[in-house]
Each structure stands twice: as structure tokens, then as C-alpha cells.
Amino acid sequence: MARSIDYRLAREKMVKRQLIPRGIKDPEVLEAMGKVPRDLFVEEALGGETYNDHPLPIGHNQTISQPYIVALMTEALELTGDEKVLEIGTGSGYQTAILAELSYKVYTVERIRALMVGARSILARLNYNNILFKAFDGTLGWKEYEPYDAIIITAGSPKLPQPLLDQLAEGGRLIIPIGDMSSQELIKMTNRRGRYIEKNLGGCRFVNLIGVHGWKE
Ligand code: SAH
């Protein structure tokens, strides 16, 4: 008989041991991280590792980010519930679910159609109805619905794609990992009446952002 894993308990431990001690404070972010079933976004065979303190493979050479990084980036977006959020790099759809919990509407873009389709089906099963999906090069943004109050890029880029900055609303926040292919710095840009305030949130390691304004294929 298969041993069933208590995922709810695993989630609680993750919040208490990985997120709170490292300084994640926003109660809404902690609540969302404690609620969204990350186990549904990873392959069943990896189930026991779902809530561990590291990224996991999701196929197509891509990864689902470490829980702490998801929480850190989400907290930095300063969501209050009524934002339009643009996400580049849907991947498994896990980060998308966290964003959907904390904002009004999420526009998520993924360049690998199969990943987008998989994420869309899990997120529909979880009854999220405030997410729009697009299989496209996200370095171009999603012009149709601009401007966005928050933009999150979950793949590493050599530079900040200009179209994404252009689609950020006044007062809006954008988070992107910028660096070389093996390591990056998490950069936050805040749009203050067309002037951009830059903040470095620390080192990280993401798969490549591939596109017109990212890495070449
Ligand atoms: N947030 C995701 C992490 C996925 S990894 C999760 O929680 O699972 C990064 C994703 O970015 C990959 O799925 C990759 O295919 C995607 N990606 C890379 N370049 C992209 C681009 N230009 N536009 C859209 N998605 C891109």
C-alpha cells in the first residue's frame, strides 16, 4: 500500500522553518504559501520532496522555484488584492496560483506551450478563475492588457526587457532575476511617476529567460 504523505503538515513546516525564519513577514503571503497545494504542481514521483528547501524539475529542462524564492518575490510585489499582475514564465503554474490568491487578475505568459497547457489544467482544477494564459515570448510582455500594477519574471535574464518596463503602471513594482546563465541578482524596480527606483534583493539562480529581449535560443 502506498504511504500517503501529509502535505498539509509539510506545508505548515515549510512556512515555519523556511519562510518565517528568513524574514517573510506579509501575513497574506504566508497564508497563501500555507494554502496552495504545491504537491499538485510537481510530478507524483517527487511528491516527498515537494516542500523541501530547493527547486525541483518540472520537465522540458525547467524547474519550479524553491518555496522561499516564490515567497520573497511575491512579498516584494506588495500585493493588496486589486492588482493586475503580469507573470512571465508560468512553468508549473505554482507561482501563478500564489499570485491568483493575492491579486485581482493574473496574466501569465509561457514560451513552452506544453507547460502552459499543464499549468492551465491544474489551475482550473483548483478553481482559479482570475488567470489568463498565453503561450508566447514573454520578453515582449502582453501589450493587450497593459499597464500592470505588478510584473514578475521567473527566469533569469542578461538585462531588463524594455517592453516589460514600458508595461509597468505608475506606482507599479517589477521583479526580475538579472545576471549571467549560472547566477543572478533579484532586482526590484518601482515606477515612481516614470522614474525607476532600483533595489537589489539578493542572489538567486533561475533557468534562462529565452526570447527577443532575453537570452538567444
Ligand atoms: N514560476 C515557475 C517557474 C518556471 S521556470 C514555477 O513556479 O513553476 C521558468 C519558466 O520560464 C520556464 O517554464 C520557461 O519555459 C519560461 N520562459 C523562459 N523564457 C520565457 C519567455 N521568453 N517567455 C515566457 N516564458 C519563458
PDB file of C-alpha atoms in Angstrom, residues 133-214:
ATOM      1  CA  PHE A 133      -2.797  32.294 -20.152  1.00  0.00           C
ATOM      2  CA  LYS A 134      -0.725  32.895 -23.249  1.00  0.00           C
ATOM      3  CA  ALA A 135       1.935  30.781 -24.972  1.00  0.00           C
ATOM      4  CA  PHE A 136       4.306  33.438 -26.263  1.00  0.00           C
ATOM      5  CA  ASP A 137       7.676  35.167 -25.841  1.00  0.00           C
ATOM      6  CA  GLY A 138       7.146  36.985 -22.555  1.00  0.00           C
ATOM      7  CA  THR A 139      10.159  39.287 -23.047  1.00  0.00           C
ATOM      8  CA  LEU A 140       7.717  41.237 -25.235  1.00  0.00           C
ATOM      9  CA  GLY A 141       5.218  41.457 -22.371  1.00  0.00           C
ATOM     10  CA  TRP A 142       1.469  41.262 -23.029  1.00  0.00           C
ATOM     11  CA  LYS A 143       0.608  44.542 -24.665  1.00  0.00           C
ATOM     12  CA  GLU A 144      -3.128  43.985 -24.879  1.00  0.00           C
ATOM     13  CA  TYR A 145      -3.756  44.355 -21.142  1.00  0.00           C
ATOM     14  CA  GLU A 146      -1.091  46.859 -20.086  1.00  0.00           C
ATOM     15  CA  PRO A 147      -0.379  48.598 -17.793  1.00  0.00           C
ATOM     16  CA  TYR A 148       0.251  46.155 -14.944  1.00  0.00           C
ATOM     17  CA  ASP A 149       0.486  47.033 -11.250  1.00  0.00           C
ATOM     18  CA  ALA A 150       2.979  44.233 -10.718  1.00  0.00           C
ATOM     19  CA  ILE A 151       5.239  42.284 -13.086  1.00  0.00           C
ATOM     20  CA  ILE A 152       7.182  39.167 -12.091  1.00  0.00           C
ATOM     21  CA  ILE A 153       9.707  37.397 -14.313  1.00  0.00           C
ATOM     22  CA  THR A 154      10.583  33.903 -13.074  1.00  0.00           C
ATOM     23  CA  ALA A 155      13.508  33.204 -15.424  1.00  0.00           C
ATOM     24  CA  GLY A 156      16.990  34.730 -15.447  1.00  0.00           C
ATOM     25  CA  SER A 157      17.805  37.445 -17.980  1.00  0.00           C
ATOM     26  CA  PRO A 158      21.001  39.232 -19.109  1.00  0.00           C
ATOM     27  CA  LYS A 159      19.086  42.523 -18.907  1.00  0.00           C
ATOM     28  CA  LEU A 160      15.701  44.006 -18.140  1.00  0.00           C
ATOM     29  CA  PRO A 161      13.487  43.648 -21.248  1.00  0.00           C
ATOM     30  CA  GLN A 162      12.387  47.194 -22.150  1.00  0.00           C
ATOM     31  CA  PRO A 163       8.809  46.179 -23.168  1.00  0.00           C
ATOM     32  CA  LEU A 164       8.203  44.902 -19.624  1.00  0.00           C
ATOM     33  CA  LEU A 165       9.326  48.175 -18.050  1.00  0.00           C
ATOM     34  CA  ASP A 166       7.129  50.043 -20.540  1.00  0.00           C
ATOM     35  CA  GLN A 167       4.091  47.983 -19.471  1.00  0.00           C
ATOM     36  CA  LEU A 168       4.514  48.746 -15.748  1.00  0.00           C
ATOM     37  CA  ALA A 169       1.863  51.114 -14.318  1.00  0.00           C
ATOM     38  CA  GLU A 170       2.760  54.218 -12.346  1.00  0.00           C
ATOM     39  CA  GLY A 171       3.467  53.112  -8.801  1.00  0.00           C
ATOM     40  CA  GLY A 172       3.920  49.554 -10.120  1.00  0.00           C
ATOM     41  CA  ARG A 173       6.572  47.016  -8.994  1.00  0.00           C
ATOM     42  CA  LEU A 174       8.590  44.684 -11.218  1.00  0.00           C
ATOM     43  CA  ILE A 175      10.815  41.815 -10.039  1.00  0.00           C
ATOM     44  CA  ILE A 176      13.383  40.139 -12.292  1.00  0.00           C
ATOM     45  CA  PRO A 177      16.498  37.963 -11.849  1.00  0.00           C
ATOM     46  CA  ILE A 178      19.321  39.636 -13.804  1.00  0.00           C
ATOM     47  CA  GLY A 179      22.778  38.180 -14.359  1.00  0.00           C
ATOM     48  CA  ASP A 180      24.615  35.515 -16.339  1.00  0.00           C
ATOM     49  CA  MET A 181      23.392  31.992 -17.114  1.00  0.00           C
ATOM     50  CA  SER A 182      24.578  30.462 -13.837  1.00  0.00           C
ATOM     51  CA  SER A 183      23.612  33.074 -11.236  1.00  0.00           C
ATOM     52  CA  GLN A 184      21.611  36.267 -10.966  1.00  0.00           C
ATOM     53  CA  GLU A 185      20.586  39.080  -8.629  1.00  0.00           C
ATOM     54  CA  LEU A 186      16.921  39.601  -7.860  1.00  0.00           C
ATOM     55  CA  ILE A 187      16.182  43.168  -8.957  1.00  0.00           C
ATOM     56  CA  LYS A 188      13.091  45.152  -7.968  1.00  0.00           C
ATOM     57  CA  MET A 189      12.092  48.213  -9.985  1.00  0.00           C
ATOM     58  CA  THR A 190       9.433  50.610  -8.732  1.00  0.00           C
ATOM     59  CA  ASN A 191       7.876  53.080 -11.151  1.00  0.00           C
ATOM     60  CA  ARG A 192       7.615  56.464  -9.413  1.00  0.00           C
ATOM     61  CA  ARG A 193       5.959  58.745 -11.977  1.00  0.00           C
ATOM     62  CA  GLY A 194       8.154  57.451 -14.762  1.00  0.00           C
ATOM     63  CA  ARG A 195      11.337  57.439 -12.627  1.00  0.00           C
ATOM     64  CA  TYR A 196      12.519  53.966 -11.684  1.00  0.00           C
ATOM     65  CA  ILE A 197      13.783  53.135  -8.210  1.00  0.00           C
ATOM     66  CA  GLU A 198      16.041  50.056  -8.228  1.00  0.00           C
ATOM     67  CA  LYS A 199      16.605  47.691  -5.300  1.00  0.00           C
ATOM     68  CA  ASN A 200      18.716  44.521  -5.107  1.00  0.00           C
ATOM     69  CA  LEU A 201      17.003  41.725  -3.160  1.00  0.00           C
ATOM     70  CA  GLY A 202      19.975  39.334  -3.279  1.00  0.00           C
ATOM     71  CA  GLY A 203      21.410  36.418  -5.217  1.00  0.00           C
ATOM     72  CA  CYS A 204      19.397  33.681  -6.890  1.00  0.00           C
ATOM     73  CA  ARG A 205      19.588  31.015  -9.567  1.00  0.00           C
ATOM     74  CA  PHE A 206      16.974  30.657 -12.296  1.00  0.00           C
ATOM     75  CA  VAL A 207      16.690  28.899 -15.647  1.00  0.00           C
ATOM     76  CA  ASN A 208      17.175  31.151 -18.678  1.00  0.00           C
ATOM     77  CA  LEU A 209      14.717  33.681 -19.974  1.00  0.00           C
ATOM     78  CA  ILE A 210      14.805  32.981 -23.695  1.00  0.00           C
ATOM     79  CA  GLY A 211      13.455  35.480 -26.186  1.00  0.00           C
ATOM     80  CA  VAL A 212      13.902  38.624 -28.230  1.00  0.00           C
ATOM     81  CA  HIS A 213      14.904  40.677 -25.146  1.00  0.00           C
ATOM     82  CA  GLY A 214      16.453  37.820 -23.148  1.00  0.00           C
TER      83      GLY A 214
END
